[in-house]
Structures are given as structure tokens and as C-alpha cells.
JSON list of C-alpha atoms in Angstrom, two decimals:
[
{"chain": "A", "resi": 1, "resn": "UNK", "atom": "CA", "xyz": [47.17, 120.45, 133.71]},
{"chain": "A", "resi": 2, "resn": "UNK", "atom": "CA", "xyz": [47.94, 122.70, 136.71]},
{"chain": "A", "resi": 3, "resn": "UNK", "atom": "CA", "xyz": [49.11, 126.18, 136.45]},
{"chain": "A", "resi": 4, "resn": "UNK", "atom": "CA", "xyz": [52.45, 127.33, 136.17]},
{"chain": "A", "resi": 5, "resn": "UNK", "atom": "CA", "xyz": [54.10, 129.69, 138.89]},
{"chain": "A", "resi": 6, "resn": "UNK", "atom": "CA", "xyz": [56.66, 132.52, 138.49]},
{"chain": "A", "resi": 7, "resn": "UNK", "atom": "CA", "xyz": [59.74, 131.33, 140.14]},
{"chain": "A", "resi": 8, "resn": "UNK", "atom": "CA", "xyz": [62.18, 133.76, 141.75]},
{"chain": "A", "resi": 9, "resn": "UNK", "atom": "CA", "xyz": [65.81, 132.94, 140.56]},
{"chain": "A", "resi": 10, "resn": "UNK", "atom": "CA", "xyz": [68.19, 134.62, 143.02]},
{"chain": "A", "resi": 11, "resn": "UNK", "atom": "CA", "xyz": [70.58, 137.04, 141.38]},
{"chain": "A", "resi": 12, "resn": "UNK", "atom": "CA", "xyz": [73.85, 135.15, 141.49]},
{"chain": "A", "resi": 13, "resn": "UNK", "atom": "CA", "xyz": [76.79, 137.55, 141.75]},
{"chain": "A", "resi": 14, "resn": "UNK", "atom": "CA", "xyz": [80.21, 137.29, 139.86]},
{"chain": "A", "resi": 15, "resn": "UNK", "atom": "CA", "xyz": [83.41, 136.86, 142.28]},
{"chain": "A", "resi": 16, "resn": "UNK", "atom": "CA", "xyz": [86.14, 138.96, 140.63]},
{"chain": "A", "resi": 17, "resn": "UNK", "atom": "CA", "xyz": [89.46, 136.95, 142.87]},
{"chain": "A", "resi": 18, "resn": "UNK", "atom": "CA", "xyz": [92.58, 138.68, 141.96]},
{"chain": "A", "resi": 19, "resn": "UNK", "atom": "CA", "xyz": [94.23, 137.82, 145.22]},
{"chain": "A", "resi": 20, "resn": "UNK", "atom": "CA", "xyz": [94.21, 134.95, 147.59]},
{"chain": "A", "resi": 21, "resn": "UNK", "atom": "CA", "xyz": [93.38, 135.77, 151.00]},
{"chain": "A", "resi": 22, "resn": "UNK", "atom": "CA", "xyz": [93.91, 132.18, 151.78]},
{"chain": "A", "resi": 23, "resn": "UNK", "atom": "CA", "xyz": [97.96, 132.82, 151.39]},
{"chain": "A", "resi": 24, "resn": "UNK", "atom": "CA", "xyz": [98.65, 136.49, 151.73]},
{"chain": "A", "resi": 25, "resn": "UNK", "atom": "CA", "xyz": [97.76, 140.29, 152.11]},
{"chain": "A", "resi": 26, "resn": "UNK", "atom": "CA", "xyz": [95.46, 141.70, 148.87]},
{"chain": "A", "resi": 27, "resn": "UNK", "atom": "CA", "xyz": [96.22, 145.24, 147.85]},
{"chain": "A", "resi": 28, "resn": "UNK", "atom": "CA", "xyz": [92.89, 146.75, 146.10]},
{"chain": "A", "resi": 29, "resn": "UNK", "atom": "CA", "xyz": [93.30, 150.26, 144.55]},
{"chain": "A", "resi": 30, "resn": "UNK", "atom": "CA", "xyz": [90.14, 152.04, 145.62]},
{"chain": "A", "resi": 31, "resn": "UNK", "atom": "CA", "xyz": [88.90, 156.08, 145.42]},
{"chain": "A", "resi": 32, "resn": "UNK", "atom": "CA", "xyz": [90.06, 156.01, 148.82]},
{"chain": "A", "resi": 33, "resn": "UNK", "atom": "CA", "xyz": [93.43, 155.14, 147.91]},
{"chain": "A", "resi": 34, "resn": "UNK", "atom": "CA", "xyz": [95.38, 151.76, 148.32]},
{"chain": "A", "resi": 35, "resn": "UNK", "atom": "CA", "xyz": [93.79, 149.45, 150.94]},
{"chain": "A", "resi": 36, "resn": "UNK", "atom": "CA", "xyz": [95.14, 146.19, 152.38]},
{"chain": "A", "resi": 37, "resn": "UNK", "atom": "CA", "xyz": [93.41, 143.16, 153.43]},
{"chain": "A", "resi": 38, "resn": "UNK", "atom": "CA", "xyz": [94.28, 140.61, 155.55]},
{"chain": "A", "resi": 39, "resn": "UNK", "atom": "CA", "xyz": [92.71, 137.06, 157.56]},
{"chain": "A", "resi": 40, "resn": "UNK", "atom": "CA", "xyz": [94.21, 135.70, 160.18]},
{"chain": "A", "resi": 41, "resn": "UNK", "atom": "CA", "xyz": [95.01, 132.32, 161.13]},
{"chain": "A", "resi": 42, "resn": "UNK", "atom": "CA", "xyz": [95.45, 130.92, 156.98]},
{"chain": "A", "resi": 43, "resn": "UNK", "atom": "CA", "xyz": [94.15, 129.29, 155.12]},
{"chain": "A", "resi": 44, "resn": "UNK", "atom": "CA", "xyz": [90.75, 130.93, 155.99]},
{"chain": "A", "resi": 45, "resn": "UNK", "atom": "CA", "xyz": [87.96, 127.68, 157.74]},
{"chain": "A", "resi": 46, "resn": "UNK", "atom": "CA", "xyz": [84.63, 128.18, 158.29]},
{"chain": "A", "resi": 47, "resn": "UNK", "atom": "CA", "xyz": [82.91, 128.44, 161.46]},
{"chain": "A", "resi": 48, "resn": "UNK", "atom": "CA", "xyz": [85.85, 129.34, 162.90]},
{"chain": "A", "resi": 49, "resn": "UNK", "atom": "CA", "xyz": [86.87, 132.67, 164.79]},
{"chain": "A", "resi": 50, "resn": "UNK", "atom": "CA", "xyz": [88.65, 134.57, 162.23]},
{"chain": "A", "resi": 51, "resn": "UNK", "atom": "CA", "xyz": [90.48, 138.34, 162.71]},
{"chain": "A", "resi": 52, "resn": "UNK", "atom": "CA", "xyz": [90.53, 140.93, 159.27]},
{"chain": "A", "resi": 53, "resn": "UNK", "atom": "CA", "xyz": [92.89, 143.40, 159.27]},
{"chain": "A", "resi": 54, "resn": "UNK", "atom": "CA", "xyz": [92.33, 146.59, 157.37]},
{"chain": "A", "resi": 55, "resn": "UNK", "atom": "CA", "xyz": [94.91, 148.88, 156.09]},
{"chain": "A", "resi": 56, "resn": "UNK", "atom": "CA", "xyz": [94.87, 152.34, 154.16]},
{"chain": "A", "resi": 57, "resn": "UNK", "atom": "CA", "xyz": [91.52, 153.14, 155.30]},
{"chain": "A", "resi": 58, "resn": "UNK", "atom": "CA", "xyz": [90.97, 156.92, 156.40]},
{"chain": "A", "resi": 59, "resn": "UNK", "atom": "CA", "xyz": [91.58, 157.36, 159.74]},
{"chain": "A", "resi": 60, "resn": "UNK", "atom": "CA", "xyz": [87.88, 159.26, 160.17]},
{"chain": "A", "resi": 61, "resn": "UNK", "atom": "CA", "xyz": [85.34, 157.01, 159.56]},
{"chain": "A", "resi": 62, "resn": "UNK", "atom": "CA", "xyz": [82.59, 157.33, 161.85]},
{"chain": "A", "resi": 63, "resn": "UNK", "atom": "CA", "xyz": [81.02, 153.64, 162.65]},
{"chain": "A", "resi": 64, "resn": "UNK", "atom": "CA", "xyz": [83.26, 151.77, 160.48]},
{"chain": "A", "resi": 65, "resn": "UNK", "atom": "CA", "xyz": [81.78, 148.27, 159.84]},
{"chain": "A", "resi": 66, "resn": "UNK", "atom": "CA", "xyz": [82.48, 145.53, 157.48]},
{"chain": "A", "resi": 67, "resn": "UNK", "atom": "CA", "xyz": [79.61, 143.45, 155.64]},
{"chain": "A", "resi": 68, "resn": "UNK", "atom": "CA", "xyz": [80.18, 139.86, 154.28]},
{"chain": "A", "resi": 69, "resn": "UNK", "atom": "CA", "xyz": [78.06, 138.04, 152.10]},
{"chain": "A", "resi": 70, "resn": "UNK", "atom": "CA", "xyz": [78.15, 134.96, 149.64]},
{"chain": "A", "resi": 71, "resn": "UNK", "atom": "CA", "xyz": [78.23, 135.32, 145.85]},
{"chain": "A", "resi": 72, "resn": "UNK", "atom": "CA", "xyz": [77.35, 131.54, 144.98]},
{"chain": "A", "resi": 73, "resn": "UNK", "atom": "CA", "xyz": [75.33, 130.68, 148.01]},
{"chain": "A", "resi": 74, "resn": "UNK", "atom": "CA", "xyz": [72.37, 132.41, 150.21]},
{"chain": "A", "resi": 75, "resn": "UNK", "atom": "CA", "xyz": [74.10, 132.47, 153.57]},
{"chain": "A", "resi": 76, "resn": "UNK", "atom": "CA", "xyz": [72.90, 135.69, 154.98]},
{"chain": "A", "resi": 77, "resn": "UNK", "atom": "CA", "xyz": [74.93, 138.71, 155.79]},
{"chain": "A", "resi": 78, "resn": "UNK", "atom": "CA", "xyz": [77.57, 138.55, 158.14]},
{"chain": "A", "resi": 79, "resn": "UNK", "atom": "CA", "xyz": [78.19, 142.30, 159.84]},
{"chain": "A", "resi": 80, "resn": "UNK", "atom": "CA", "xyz": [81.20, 143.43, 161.91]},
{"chain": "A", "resi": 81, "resn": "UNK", "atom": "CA", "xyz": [82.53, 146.26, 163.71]},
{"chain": "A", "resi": 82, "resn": "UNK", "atom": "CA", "xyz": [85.92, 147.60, 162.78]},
{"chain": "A", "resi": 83, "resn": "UNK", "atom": "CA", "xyz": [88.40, 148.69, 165.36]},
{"chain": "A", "resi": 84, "resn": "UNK", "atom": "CA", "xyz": [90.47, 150.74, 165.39]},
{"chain": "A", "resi": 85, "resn": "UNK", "atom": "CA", "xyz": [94.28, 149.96, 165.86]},
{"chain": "A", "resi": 86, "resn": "UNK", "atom": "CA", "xyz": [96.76, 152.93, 165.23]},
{"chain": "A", "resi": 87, "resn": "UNK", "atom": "CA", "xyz": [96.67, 153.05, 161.73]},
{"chain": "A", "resi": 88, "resn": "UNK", "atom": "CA", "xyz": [94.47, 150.28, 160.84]},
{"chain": "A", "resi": 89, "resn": "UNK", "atom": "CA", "xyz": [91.44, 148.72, 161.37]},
{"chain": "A", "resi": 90, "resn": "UNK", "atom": "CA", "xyz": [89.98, 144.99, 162.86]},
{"chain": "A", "resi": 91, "resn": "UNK", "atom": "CA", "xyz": [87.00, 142.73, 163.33]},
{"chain": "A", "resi": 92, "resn": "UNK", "atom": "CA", "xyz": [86.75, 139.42, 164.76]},
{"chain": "A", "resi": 93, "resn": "UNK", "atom": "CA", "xyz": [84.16, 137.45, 162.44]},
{"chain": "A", "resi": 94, "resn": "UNK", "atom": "CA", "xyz": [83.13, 133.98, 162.16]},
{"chain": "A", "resi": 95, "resn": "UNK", "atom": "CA", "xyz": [82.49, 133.24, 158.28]},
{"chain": "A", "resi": 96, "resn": "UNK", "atom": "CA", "xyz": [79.31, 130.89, 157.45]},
{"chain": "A", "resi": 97, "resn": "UNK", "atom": "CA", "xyz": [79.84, 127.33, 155.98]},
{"chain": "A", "resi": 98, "resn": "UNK", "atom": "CA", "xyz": [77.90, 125.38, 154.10]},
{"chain": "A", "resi": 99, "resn": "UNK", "atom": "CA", "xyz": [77.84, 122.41, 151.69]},
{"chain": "A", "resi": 100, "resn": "UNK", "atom": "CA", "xyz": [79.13, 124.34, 148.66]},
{"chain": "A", "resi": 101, "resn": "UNK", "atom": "CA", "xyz": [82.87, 123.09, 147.75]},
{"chain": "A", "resi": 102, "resn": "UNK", "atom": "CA", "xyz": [83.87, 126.29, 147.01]},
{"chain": "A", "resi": 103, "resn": "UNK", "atom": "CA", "xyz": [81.80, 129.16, 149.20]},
{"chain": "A", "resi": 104, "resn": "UNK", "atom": "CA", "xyz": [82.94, 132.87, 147.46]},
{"chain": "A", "resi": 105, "resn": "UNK", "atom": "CA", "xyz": [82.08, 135.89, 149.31]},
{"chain": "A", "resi": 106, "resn": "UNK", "atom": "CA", "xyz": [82.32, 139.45, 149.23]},
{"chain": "A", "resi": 107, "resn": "UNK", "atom": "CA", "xyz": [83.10, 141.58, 152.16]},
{"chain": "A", "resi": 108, "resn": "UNK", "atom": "CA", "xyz": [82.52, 145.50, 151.36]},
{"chain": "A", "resi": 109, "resn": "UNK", "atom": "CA", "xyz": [83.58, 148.31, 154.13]},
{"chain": "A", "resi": 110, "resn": "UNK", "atom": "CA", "xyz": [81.09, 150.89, 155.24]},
{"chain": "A", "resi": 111, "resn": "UNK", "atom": "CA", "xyz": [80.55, 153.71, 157.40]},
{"chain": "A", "resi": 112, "resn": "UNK", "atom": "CA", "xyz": [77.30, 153.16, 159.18]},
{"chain": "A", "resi": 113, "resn": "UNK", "atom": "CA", "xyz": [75.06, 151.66, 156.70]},
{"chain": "A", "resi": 114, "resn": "UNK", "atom": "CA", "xyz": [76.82, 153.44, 153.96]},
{"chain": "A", "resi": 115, "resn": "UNK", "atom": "CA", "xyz": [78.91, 151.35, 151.55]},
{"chain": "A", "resi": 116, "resn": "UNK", "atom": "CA", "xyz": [82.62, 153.22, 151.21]},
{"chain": "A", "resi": 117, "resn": "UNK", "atom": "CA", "xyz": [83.21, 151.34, 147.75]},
{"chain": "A", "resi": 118, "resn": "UNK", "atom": "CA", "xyz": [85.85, 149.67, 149.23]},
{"chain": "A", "resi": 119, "resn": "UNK", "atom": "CA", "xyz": [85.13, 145.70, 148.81]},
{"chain": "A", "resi": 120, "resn": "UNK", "atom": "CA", "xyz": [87.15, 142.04, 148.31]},
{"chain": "A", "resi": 121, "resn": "UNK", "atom": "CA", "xyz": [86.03, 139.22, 147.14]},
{"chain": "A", "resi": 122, "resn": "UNK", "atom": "CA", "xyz": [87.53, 135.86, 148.59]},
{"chain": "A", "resi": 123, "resn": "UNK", "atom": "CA", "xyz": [87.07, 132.56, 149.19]},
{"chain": "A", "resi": 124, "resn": "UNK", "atom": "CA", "xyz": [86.59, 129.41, 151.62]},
{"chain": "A", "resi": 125, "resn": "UNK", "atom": "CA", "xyz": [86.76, 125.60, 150.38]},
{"chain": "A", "resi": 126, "resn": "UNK", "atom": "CA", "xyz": [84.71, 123.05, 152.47]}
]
């Protein structure tokens, strides 16, 4: 009989989808205050260039950046600048795709490397 190995399950992550990026702007109530989220062309496609709008964000955040990774799949971390644009922020991203149906991801706001507990979680069918 050979031995058996520990196996590493990876921690699979809830997606908590309130509002559909897909068909309109999300408003999340956040410590920071109201923030809005938008993608840009709809529905959202994978591998495709892809511009998020920010709203409600303070207007000082020094290196404001965007992280984006899956909660049902290992497809790495997508990072992003934000810019930005009068009162807003933007990022041009190209979201991962892979074989999954449905692909749910979460895409959190920071300032440098530090997460501003601002996040949404949306998704992407295949």
C-alpha cells in the first residue's frame, strides 16, 4: 500500500452578488461612504479590454490601485492603476477567462498595497 499525502485544498471564497455589473452601476455602502461601480462596454467578456469606473472614492488617495481576483477559480491576480478623472476614478483592465461557466471575482480598491475595504464582487459567463 503506498503512503498517503496531505493535499492542499485551496480556500474557495464566497461571492456575495447583490448587483449586476453585467447590466448597471452597483452602489456599495462602505466606511468610506457610498461608492459606485461601473464596467464598460456590457455585458462584461473576457479577454477583452474593459474600463471600471469608480465613484465616491476620496479624492486623496495616494497610489490608488484596484486588485481583481477569482472566487471559484485560481486565475491569478489581476492589478490596475486608478486614474484619476475629476471626481472619479478609472482603470483599463483585461479580466482572465477560463473554462469555468460562470467565473466570479472580486475586485477590492487599495492605496498602495493597502486594502481600503472597499470591494465588489461580480461576475463573467463563458
Amino acid at each position: 500500500m503506498g503512503k498517503d499525502y496531505p493535499t492542499s485544498t485551496p480556500q474557495v471564497k464566497e461571492a456575495s452578488i447583490s448587483c449586476d455589473l453585467n447590466v448597471e452601476d452597483c452602489d456599495i455602502d462602505t466606511k468610506l461612504g457610498n461608492v459606485t461601480f461601473s464596467f464598460y462596454p456590457r455585458p462584461l467578456v473576457g479577454m477583452a479590454p474593459t474600463t471600471l469606473k469608480i465613484s465616491g472614492l476620496p479624492q486623496n488617495i495616494k497610489d490608488p490601485n484596484v486588485r481583481i481576483y477569482g472566487l471559484n477559480m485560481q486565475m491569478g491576480v489581476i492589478s490596475a492603476p486608478l486614474v484619476k478623472q475629476g471626481s472619479s476614478y478609472s482603470a483599463n483592465i483585461v479580466i482572465s477567462l477560463c473554462v469555468v461557466s460562470r467565473m466570479e471575482y472580486r475586485l477590492e480598491v487599495l492605496s498602495g498595497d493597502k486594502p481600503l475595504d472597499v470591494s465588489i464582487d461580480f461576475y463573467i459567463k463563458s
